Structure formats: C-alpha cells, structure tokens
Amino acid sequence: MCSIQQNIEQVTTQIRNTEHKCGREPNSVQLLAVSKTKPNEAISAALEAGQKAFGENYVQEGVEKVRYFSEHYSDADIEWHFIGPIQSNKTRPVAENFDWVHSIDRKKVAQRLNDQRPESMPPLQVLIQVNTSGEVSKSGTDESEVFALAELISSLPNLTLRGLMSIPANVSDYASQLRAFQQLAELKEKLTEKYDGLDTLSMGMSGDMEAAVEAGSTMVRIGTAIFGARDYGTRD
Ligand SMILES: *Cc1c(COP(=O)(O)O)cnc(C)c1O
C-alpha cells in the first residue's frame, strides 16, 4: 500500500481514538485532506484510500486541480474546500469552482462570493475565519466582527453559513492549544443561539489535532501527516 494511504488510515485511527477518549460521538470529526502544493497523483492516491474532501490554499493551483479531477475523475464525487486567504479580486474563480470556503473574513469577500456564485451550482458552504486572541496570523476577522459578518452572510442567498474556522498560533503545549480552540468553540455556541444550521468547527492541523478534537472540532484540516512535508519551491 502506498504511504499516503497508510497515512490516511493512521490519521483516521488517531481521530477515532481521540473522539473516543474525549467522549465525542464516533465519526463526529471529519477529515479534510489539505493537498496544497501536492501533485494530482497524491490526490489520486488519497482518493483510492476513500478520501473525498480536499482543502486547497492557492486560487490558481486549486482551480487547476478542481478542473483536472472533474475531467478525469468525474464520478469521484470530490468535495473541494478553499481554505487559504482570499484577495477580493480573486473571488470569482473560488465562487465558480469550490464547494466550501473556510476563510471568509470580511464583508466584501462574502458579498462578492455570493454575487459570483453561478446560479447552476448549489449555495457555497462557508465558514467565518476568526482571529482568536493572541494569534500572530493577520488573517481572520476579530471576534467583535463575527456577528456582523454572520448577519450579512445569512442574508445572502448563494452562501450557506456553516460555522467557524481558526488557525491558532503554532504552539506545542497542549494546554495552550486547547485554550485557543475552546475560545472558538465558545464563540460558535453563542452564534448558534442566533443562527440555525451551524454544524461546523474547522480547527486542528497535523500538530494540534487532538486538542482541537477535545475542544469540539468537527473538521480537522490535515496536510503534512497525510502527504508529508511541503516543498514551497519558488513560492513566497
Ligand atoms: C496548510 C494548512 C493546513 C494543513 O497544515 P498541516 O500542518 O500540514 O497539517 C491546514 N489549514 C490551513 C488553513 C492550512 O493553510
């Protein structure tokens, strides 16, 4: 068996074990395979292991992959998630090609994705990316802006708000990881009092997956543990 398939089995086992250990429902955490910078062959190998949901960070690379797989694996039923930062002048290809967007952090981007979503496609499933306190990353909206953004998104017919996403600071101690994830989970609880259908907390990556599951993640975004280290080459 190829190592990508073994890695998917291992990561899946780890998710199931962590769900069990934390008293979570079995299969309540979905695995999103983050394939950014990886070739189509790596995605094909993951598909053969039964993986259906893939995350991409870069618009052009992601769109090329979506087109390639819709042409060559048209019955594979892949779900494509855009998880990278979005410039407002690059919203159209995202709206026209992806099923999910995890990284909405401002009204302008939400509005444009709505306006550019083709009528022939189902609504785009979206998450608000939140910059929980203490994060070094520049992306994500402030907690104080989340409700205003949710209000706008819930009024847009071509977007369906499903929940929240965050990328906490990369720290190795478990207690700090857990605190950052719990902060996002609490915010989602508050939002759930006001909006229906919020079933998704996208949090946890290769290095902090277990803390994310303990805090209530429903979707972990795993790249390195599945596909190996990334080589960014000449990319910035
Ligand atoms: C790259 C990336 C991941 C995957 O990170 P790994 O540490 O390789 O698992 C997850 N989420 C986002 C937003 C990413 O950019």
PDB file of N, CA and C in Angstrom, residues 72-141:
ATOM      1  N   HIS A  72     -11.091  14.121 -15.253  1.00  0.00           N
ATOM      2  CA  HIS A  72     -10.544  12.757 -15.262  1.00  0.00           C
ATOM      3  C   HIS A  72     -11.165  11.820 -14.231  1.00  0.00           C
ATOM      4  N   TYR A  73     -11.788  12.380 -13.222  1.00  0.00           N
ATOM      5  CA  TYR A  73     -12.414  11.540 -12.178  1.00  0.00           C
ATOM      6  C   TYR A  73     -13.837  12.053 -11.963  1.00  0.00           C
ATOM      7  N   SER A  74     -14.590  12.152 -13.058  1.00  0.00           N
ATOM      8  CA  SER A  74     -15.867  12.861 -12.982  1.00  0.00           C
ATOM      9  C   SER A  74     -16.875  12.182 -12.053  1.00  0.00           C
ATOM     10  N   ASP A  75     -16.700  10.882 -11.801  1.00  0.00           N
ATOM     11  CA  ASP A  75     -17.664  10.240 -10.898  1.00  0.00           C
ATOM     12  C   ASP A  75     -17.107  10.064  -9.482  1.00  0.00           C
ATOM     13  N   ALA A  76     -16.004  10.775  -9.171  1.00  0.00           N
ATOM     14  CA  ALA A  76     -15.359  10.584  -7.862  1.00  0.00           C
ATOM     15  C   ALA A  76     -16.070  11.329  -6.731  1.00  0.00           C
ATOM     16  N   ASP A  77     -16.945  12.293  -7.078  1.00  0.00           N
ATOM     17  CA  ASP A  77     -17.733  12.951  -6.046  1.00  0.00           C
ATOM     18  C   ASP A  77     -16.854  13.644  -5.001  1.00  0.00           C
ATOM     19  N   ILE A  78     -15.869  14.384  -5.472  1.00  0.00           N
ATOM     20  CA  ILE A  78     -14.937  15.068  -4.570  1.00  0.00           C
ATOM     21  C   ILE A  78     -15.565  16.362  -4.055  1.00  0.00           C
ATOM     22  N   GLU A  79     -15.267  16.683  -2.794  1.00  0.00           N
ATOM     23  CA  GLU A  79     -15.704  17.953  -2.219  1.00  0.00           C
ATOM     24  C   GLU A  79     -14.466  18.839  -2.063  1.00  0.00           C
ATOM     25  N   TRP A  80     -14.493  20.010  -2.703  1.00  0.00           N
ATOM     26  CA  TRP A  80     -13.328  20.899  -2.686  1.00  0.00           C
ATOM     27  C   TRP A  80     -13.549  22.054  -1.720  1.00  0.00           C
ATOM     28  N   HIS A  81     -12.588  22.242  -0.829  1.00  0.00           N
ATOM     29  CA  HIS A  81     -12.676  23.308   0.179  1.00  0.00           C
ATOM     30  C   HIS A  81     -11.579  24.330  -0.059  1.00  0.00           C
ATOM     31  N   PHE A  82     -11.944  25.592  -0.174  1.00  0.00           N
ATOM     32  CA  PHE A  82     -10.921  26.635  -0.256  1.00  0.00           C
ATOM     33  C   PHE A  82     -10.629  27.118   1.157  1.00  0.00           C
ATOM     34  N   ILE A  83      -9.352  27.007   1.600  1.00  0.00           N
ATOM     35  CA  ILE A  83      -9.015  27.323   2.996  1.00  0.00           C
ATOM     36  C   ILE A  83      -7.978  28.431   3.125  1.00  0.00           C
ATOM     37  N   GLY A  84      -7.533  29.000   2.007  1.00  0.00           N
ATOM     38  CA  GLY A  84      -6.468  29.998   2.054  1.00  0.00           C
ATOM     39  C   GLY A  84      -7.001  31.424   2.112  1.00  0.00           C
ATOM     40  N   PRO A  85      -6.104  32.370   2.315  1.00  0.00           N
ATOM     41  CA  PRO A  85      -6.521  33.780   2.305  1.00  0.00           C
ATOM     42  C   PRO A  85      -7.113  34.145   0.945  1.00  0.00           C
ATOM     43  N   ILE A  86      -8.153  34.988   0.942  1.00  0.00           N
ATOM     44  CA  ILE A  86      -8.797  35.372  -0.317  1.00  0.00           C
ATOM     45  C   ILE A  86      -8.626  36.856  -0.564  1.00  0.00           C
ATOM     46  N   GLN A  87      -8.024  37.181  -1.685  1.00  0.00           N
ATOM     47  CA  GLN A  87      -7.997  38.580  -2.113  1.00  0.00           C
ATOM     48  C   GLN A  87      -9.323  38.867  -2.805  1.00  0.00           C
ATOM     49  N   SER A  88      -9.852  40.087  -2.631  1.00  0.00           N
ATOM     50  CA  SER A  88     -11.199  40.316  -3.159  1.00  0.00           C
ATOM     51  C   SER A  88     -11.223  40.296  -4.688  1.00  0.00           C
ATOM     52  N   ASN A  89     -10.084  40.495  -5.347  1.00  0.00           N
ATOM     53  CA  ASN A  89     -10.094  40.406  -6.814  1.00  0.00           C
ATOM     54  C   ASN A  89      -9.940  38.977  -7.333  1.00  0.00           C
ATOM     55  N   LYS A  90      -9.881  37.992  -6.403  1.00  0.00           N
ATOM     56  CA  LYS A  90      -9.747  36.583  -6.816  1.00  0.00           C
ATOM     57  C   LYS A  90     -10.952  35.751  -6.385  1.00  0.00           C
ATOM     58  N   THR A  91     -12.054  36.420  -6.069  1.00  0.00           N
ATOM     59  CA  THR A  91     -13.202  35.672  -5.557  1.00  0.00           C
ATOM     60  C   THR A  91     -13.908  34.871  -6.651  1.00  0.00           C
ATOM     61  N   ARG A  92     -13.905  35.373  -7.893  1.00  0.00           N
ATOM     62  CA  ARG A  92     -14.708  34.706  -8.926  1.00  0.00           C
ATOM     63  C   ARG A  92     -14.318  33.240  -9.148  1.00  0.00           C
ATOM     64  N   PRO A  93     -13.017  32.934  -9.382  1.00  0.00           N
ATOM     65  CA  PRO A  93     -12.690  31.518  -9.574  1.00  0.00           C
ATOM     66  C   PRO A  93     -13.007  30.656  -8.343  1.00  0.00           C
ATOM     67  N   VAL A  94     -12.950  31.241  -7.175  1.00  0.00           N
ATOM     68  CA  VAL A  94     -13.319  30.484  -5.963  1.00  0.00           C
ATOM     69  C   VAL A  94     -14.818  30.189  -5.987  1.00  0.00           C
ATOM     70  N   ALA A  95     -15.609  31.216  -6.285  1.00  0.00           N
ATOM     71  CA  ALA A  95     -17.075  31.051  -6.323  1.00  0.00           C
ATOM     72  C   ALA A  95     -17.498  30.060  -7.397  1.00  0.00           C
ATOM     73  N   GLU A  96     -16.734  30.007  -8.486  1.00  0.00           N
ATOM     74  CA  GLU A  96     -17.135  29.169  -9.622  1.00  0.00           C
ATOM     75  C   GLU A  96     -16.641  27.723  -9.533  1.00  0.00           C
ATOM     76  N   ASN A  97     -15.728  27.437  -8.602  1.00  0.00           N
ATOM     77  CA  ASN A  97     -15.120  26.106  -8.605  1.00  0.00           C
ATOM     78  C   ASN A  97     -15.204  25.316  -7.310  1.00  0.00           C
ATOM     79  N   PHE A  98     -15.328  25.998  -6.183  1.00  0.00           N
ATOM     80  CA  PHE A  98     -15.249  25.282  -4.910  1.00  0.00           C
ATOM     81  C   PHE A  98     -16.636  24.994  -4.331  1.00  0.00           C
ATOM     82  N   ASP A  99     -16.680  24.009  -3.414  1.00  0.00           N
ATOM     83  CA  ASP A  99     -17.917  23.667  -2.714  1.00  0.00           C
ATOM     84  C   ASP A  99     -18.012  24.388  -1.369  1.00  0.00           C
ATOM     85  N   TRP A 100     -16.848  24.571  -0.753  1.00  0.00           N
ATOM     86  CA  TRP A 100     -16.772  25.212   0.569  1.00  0.00           C
ATOM     87  C   TRP A 100     -15.707  26.305   0.546  1.00  0.00           C
ATOM     88  N   VAL A 101     -15.906  27.328   1.397  1.00  0.00           N
ATOM     89  CA  VAL A 101     -14.854  28.312   1.673  1.00  0.00           C
ATOM     90  C   VAL A 101     -14.756  28.464   3.188  1.00  0.00           C
ATOM     91  N   HIS A 102     -13.549  28.249   3.747  1.00  0.00           N
ATOM     92  CA  HIS A 102     -13.363  28.333   5.205  1.00  0.00           C
ATOM     93  C   HIS A 102     -12.877  29.692   5.655  1.00  0.00           C
ATOM     94  N   SER A 103     -12.479  30.547   4.721  1.00  0.00           N
ATOM     95  CA  SER A 103     -11.646  31.687   5.080  1.00  0.00           C
ATOM     96  C   SER A 103     -12.303  33.040   4.808  1.00  0.00           C
ATOM     97  N   ILE A 104     -13.616  33.118   5.003  1.00  0.00           N
ATOM     98  CA  ILE A 104     -14.271  34.422   4.836  1.00  0.00           C
ATOM     99  C   ILE A 104     -13.968  35.272   6.062  1.00  0.00           C
ATOM    100  N   ASP A 105     -13.370  36.427   5.843  1.00  0.00           N
ATOM    101  CA  ASP A 105     -13.021  37.265   6.991  1.00  0.00           C
ATOM    102  C   ASP A 105     -13.453  38.721   6.827  1.00  0.00           C
ATOM    103  N   ARG A 106     -14.175  39.006   5.731  1.00  0.00           N
ATOM    104  CA  ARG A 106     -14.701  40.366   5.612  1.00  0.00           C
ATOM    105  C   ARG A 106     -15.908  40.408   4.690  1.00  0.00           C
ATOM    106  N   LYS A 107     -16.704  41.475   4.862  1.00  0.00           N
ATOM    107  CA  LYS A 107     -17.981  41.565   4.162  1.00  0.00           C
ATOM    108  C   LYS A 107     -17.809  41.609   2.656  1.00  0.00           C
ATOM    109  N   LYS A 108     -16.803  42.333   2.203  1.00  0.00           N
ATOM    110  CA  LYS A 108     -16.616  42.488   0.762  1.00  0.00           C
ATOM    111  C   LYS A 108     -16.429  41.131   0.077  1.00  0.00           C
ATOM    112  N   VAL A 109     -15.652  40.265   0.706  1.00  0.00           N
ATOM    113  CA  VAL A 109     -15.401  38.937   0.141  1.00  0.00           C
ATOM    114  C   VAL A 109     -16.684  38.101   0.156  1.00  0.00           C
ATOM    115  N   ALA A 110     -17.445  38.173   1.238  1.00  0.00           N
ATOM    116  CA  ALA A 110     -18.703  37.431   1.311  1.00  0.00           C
ATOM    117  C   ALA A 110     -19.654  37.888   0.209  1.00  0.00           C
ATOM    118  N   GLN A 111     -19.787  39.193   0.073  1.00  0.00           N
ATOM    119  CA  GLN A 111     -20.700  39.747  -0.926  1.00  0.00           C
ATOM    120  C   GLN A 111     -20.300  39.320  -2.336  1.00  0.00           C
ATOM    121  N   ARG A 112     -19.010  39.401  -2.624  1.00  0.00           N
ATOM    122  CA  ARG A 112     -18.550  39.047  -3.976  1.00  0.00           C
ATOM    123  C   ARG A 112     -18.717  37.554  -4.255  1.00  0.00           C
ATOM    124  N   LEU A 113     -18.414  36.706  -3.286  1.00  0.00           N
ATOM    125  CA  LEU A 113     -18.611  35.263  -3.487  1.00  0.00           C
ATOM    126  C   LEU A 113     -20.080  34.968  -3.764  1.00  0.00           C
ATOM    127  N   ASN A 114     -20.959  35.645  -3.048  1.00  0.00           N
ATOM    128  CA  ASN A 114     -22.399  35.463  -3.280  1.00  0.00           C
ATOM    129  C   ASN A 114     -22.788  35.892  -4.698  1.00  0.00           C
ATOM    130  N   ASP A 115     -22.331  37.077  -5.074  1.00  0.00           N
ATOM    131  CA  ASP A 115     -22.721  37.628  -6.370  1.00  0.00           C
ATOM    132  C   ASP A 115     -22.158  36.812  -7.529  1.00  0.00           C
ATOM    133  N   GLN A 116     -20.994  36.179  -7.303  1.00  0.00           N
ATOM    134  CA  GLN A 116     -20.318  35.472  -8.387  1.00  0.00           C
ATOM    135  C   GLN A 116     -20.607  33.963  -8.395  1.00  0.00           C
ATOM    136  N   ARG A 117     -21.348  33.480  -7.413  1.00  0.00           N
ATOM    137  CA  ARG A 117     -21.688  32.057  -7.389  1.00  0.00           C
ATOM    138  C   ARG A 117     -22.670  31.776  -8.525  1.00  0.00           C
ATOM    139  N   PRO A 118     -22.324  30.854  -9.436  1.00  0.00           N
ATOM    140  CA  PRO A 118     -23.226  30.574 -10.554  1.00  0.00           C
ATOM    141  C   PRO A 118     -24.562  30.022 -10.056  1.00  0.00           C
ATOM    142  N   GLU A 119     -25.650  30.444 -10.688  1.00  0.00           N
ATOM    143  CA  GLU A 119     -26.993  30.005 -10.292  1.00  0.00           C
ATOM    144  C   GLU A 119     -27.161  28.500 -10.457  1.00  0.00           C
ATOM    145  N   SER A 120     -26.373  27.915 -11.365  1.00  0.00           N
ATOM    146  CA  SER A 120     -26.496  26.473 -11.622  1.00  0.00           C
ATOM    147  C   SER A 120     -25.870  25.635 -10.515  1.00  0.00           C
ATOM    148  N   MET A 121     -25.127  26.260  -9.607  1.00  0.00           N
ATOM    149  CA  MET A 121     -24.465  25.494  -8.545  1.00  0.00           C
ATOM    150  C   MET A 121     -25.221  25.663  -7.227  1.00  0.00           C
ATOM    151  N   PRO A 122     -25.098  24.669  -6.333  1.00  0.00           N
ATOM    152  CA  PRO A 122     -25.715  24.837  -5.007  1.00  0.00           C
ATOM    153  C   PRO A 122     -25.022  25.974  -4.256  1.00  0.00           C
ATOM    154  N   PRO A 123     -25.659  26.508  -3.206  1.00  0.00           N
ATOM    155  CA  PRO A 123     -25.010  27.584  -2.463  1.00  0.00           C
ATOM    156  C   PRO A 123     -23.622  27.150  -1.984  1.00  0.00           C
ATOM    157  N   LEU A 124     -22.729  28.108  -1.912  1.00  0.00           N
ATOM    158  CA  LEU A 124     -21.393  27.862  -1.397  1.00  0.00           C
ATOM    159  C   LEU A 124     -21.506  27.702   0.124  1.00  0.00           C
ATOM    160  N   GLN A 125     -20.899  26.637   0.659  1.00  0.00           N
ATOM    161  CA  GLN A 125     -20.927  26.375   2.103  1.00  0.00           C
ATOM    162  C   GLN A 125     -19.770  27.147   2.730  1.00  0.00           C
ATOM    163  N   VAL A 126     -20.054  28.034   3.676  1.00  0.00           N
ATOM    164  CA  VAL A 126     -18.976  28.914   4.129  1.00  0.00           C
ATOM    165  C   VAL A 126     -18.801  28.924   5.651  1.00  0.00           C
ATOM    166  N   LEU A 127     -17.558  29.237   6.023  1.00  0.00           N
ATOM    167  CA  LEU A 127     -17.174  29.412   7.420  1.00  0.00           C
ATOM    168  C   LEU A 127     -16.558  30.797   7.570  1.00  0.00           C
ATOM    169  N   ILE A 128     -16.748  31.386   8.719  1.00  0.00           N
ATOM    170  CA  ILE A 128     -16.070  32.645   9.024  1.00  0.00           C
ATOM    171  C   ILE A 128     -14.748  32.305   9.712  1.00  0.00           C
ATOM    172  N   GLN A 129     -13.660  32.836   9.173  1.00  0.00           N
ATOM    173  CA  GLN A 129     -12.356  32.627   9.808  1.00  0.00           C
ATOM    174  C   GLN A 129     -12.159  33.670  10.889  1.00  0.00           C
ATOM    175  N   VAL A 130     -11.900  33.204  12.101  1.00  0.00           N
ATOM    176  CA  VAL A 130     -11.784  34.103  13.253  1.00  0.00           C
ATOM    177  C   VAL A 130     -10.342  34.145  13.727  1.00  0.00           C
ATOM    178  N   ASN A 131      -9.903  35.338  14.028  1.00  0.00           N
ATOM    179  CA  ASN A 131      -8.592  35.521  14.621  1.00  0.00           C
ATOM    180  C   ASN A 131      -8.785  35.573  16.131  1.00  0.00           C
ATOM    181  N   THR A 132      -8.704  34.402  16.778  1.00  0.00           N
ATOM    182  CA  THR A 132      -8.912  34.379  18.224  1.00  0.00           C
ATOM    183  C   THR A 132      -7.726  35.072  18.904  1.00  0.00           C
ATOM    184  N   SER A 133      -7.936  35.561  20.098  1.00  0.00           N
ATOM    185  CA  SER A 133      -6.941  36.464  20.698  1.00  0.00           C
ATOM    186  C   SER A 133      -5.575  35.799  20.814  1.00  0.00           C
ATOM    187  N   GLY A 134      -4.553  36.582  20.638  1.00  0.00           N
ATOM    188  CA  GLY A 134      -3.210  36.069  20.777  1.00  0.00           C
ATOM    189  C   GLY A 134      -2.639  35.481  19.507  1.00  0.00           C
ATOM    190  N   GLU A 135      -3.439  35.495  18.440  1.00  0.00           N
ATOM    191  CA  GLU A 135      -2.942  34.933  17.197  1.00  0.00           C
ATOM    192  C   GLU A 135      -1.978  35.887  16.505  1.00  0.00           C
ATOM    193  N   VAL A 136      -0.931  35.312  15.961  1.00  0.00           N
ATOM    194  CA  VAL A 136       0.024  36.156  15.258  1.00  0.00           C
ATOM    195  C   VAL A 136      -0.414  36.384  13.815  1.00  0.00           C
ATOM    196  N   SER A 137      -1.187  35.427  13.296  1.00  0.00           N
ATOM    197  CA  SER A 137      -1.592  35.495  11.893  1.00  0.00           C
ATOM    198  C   SER A 137      -2.409  36.748  11.617  1.00  0.00           C
ATOM    199  N   LYS A 138      -2.266  37.295  10.447  1.00  0.00           N
ATOM    200  CA  LYS A 138      -3.001  38.507  10.100  1.00  0.00           C
ATOM    201  C   LYS A 138      -4.380  38.183   9.549  1.00  0.00           C
ATOM    202  N   SER A 139      -4.586  36.925   9.146  1.00  0.00           N
ATOM    203  CA  SER A 139      -5.887  36.633   8.557  1.00  0.00           C
ATOM    204  C   SER A 139      -6.905  36.260   9.631  1.00  0.00           C
ATOM    205  N   GLY A 140      -8.152  36.367   9.274  1.00  0.00           N
ATOM    206  CA  GLY A 140      -9.231  36.099  10.212  1.00  0.00           C
ATOM    207  C   GLY A 140      -9.798  37.397  10.733  1.00  0.00           C
ATOM    208  N   THR A 141     -11.116  37.362  11.004  1.00  0.00           N
ATOM    209  CA  THR A 141     -11.763  38.565  11.490  1.00  0.00           C
ATOM    210  C   THR A 141     -11.667  38.605  13.012  1.00  0.00           C
TER     211      THR A 141
END
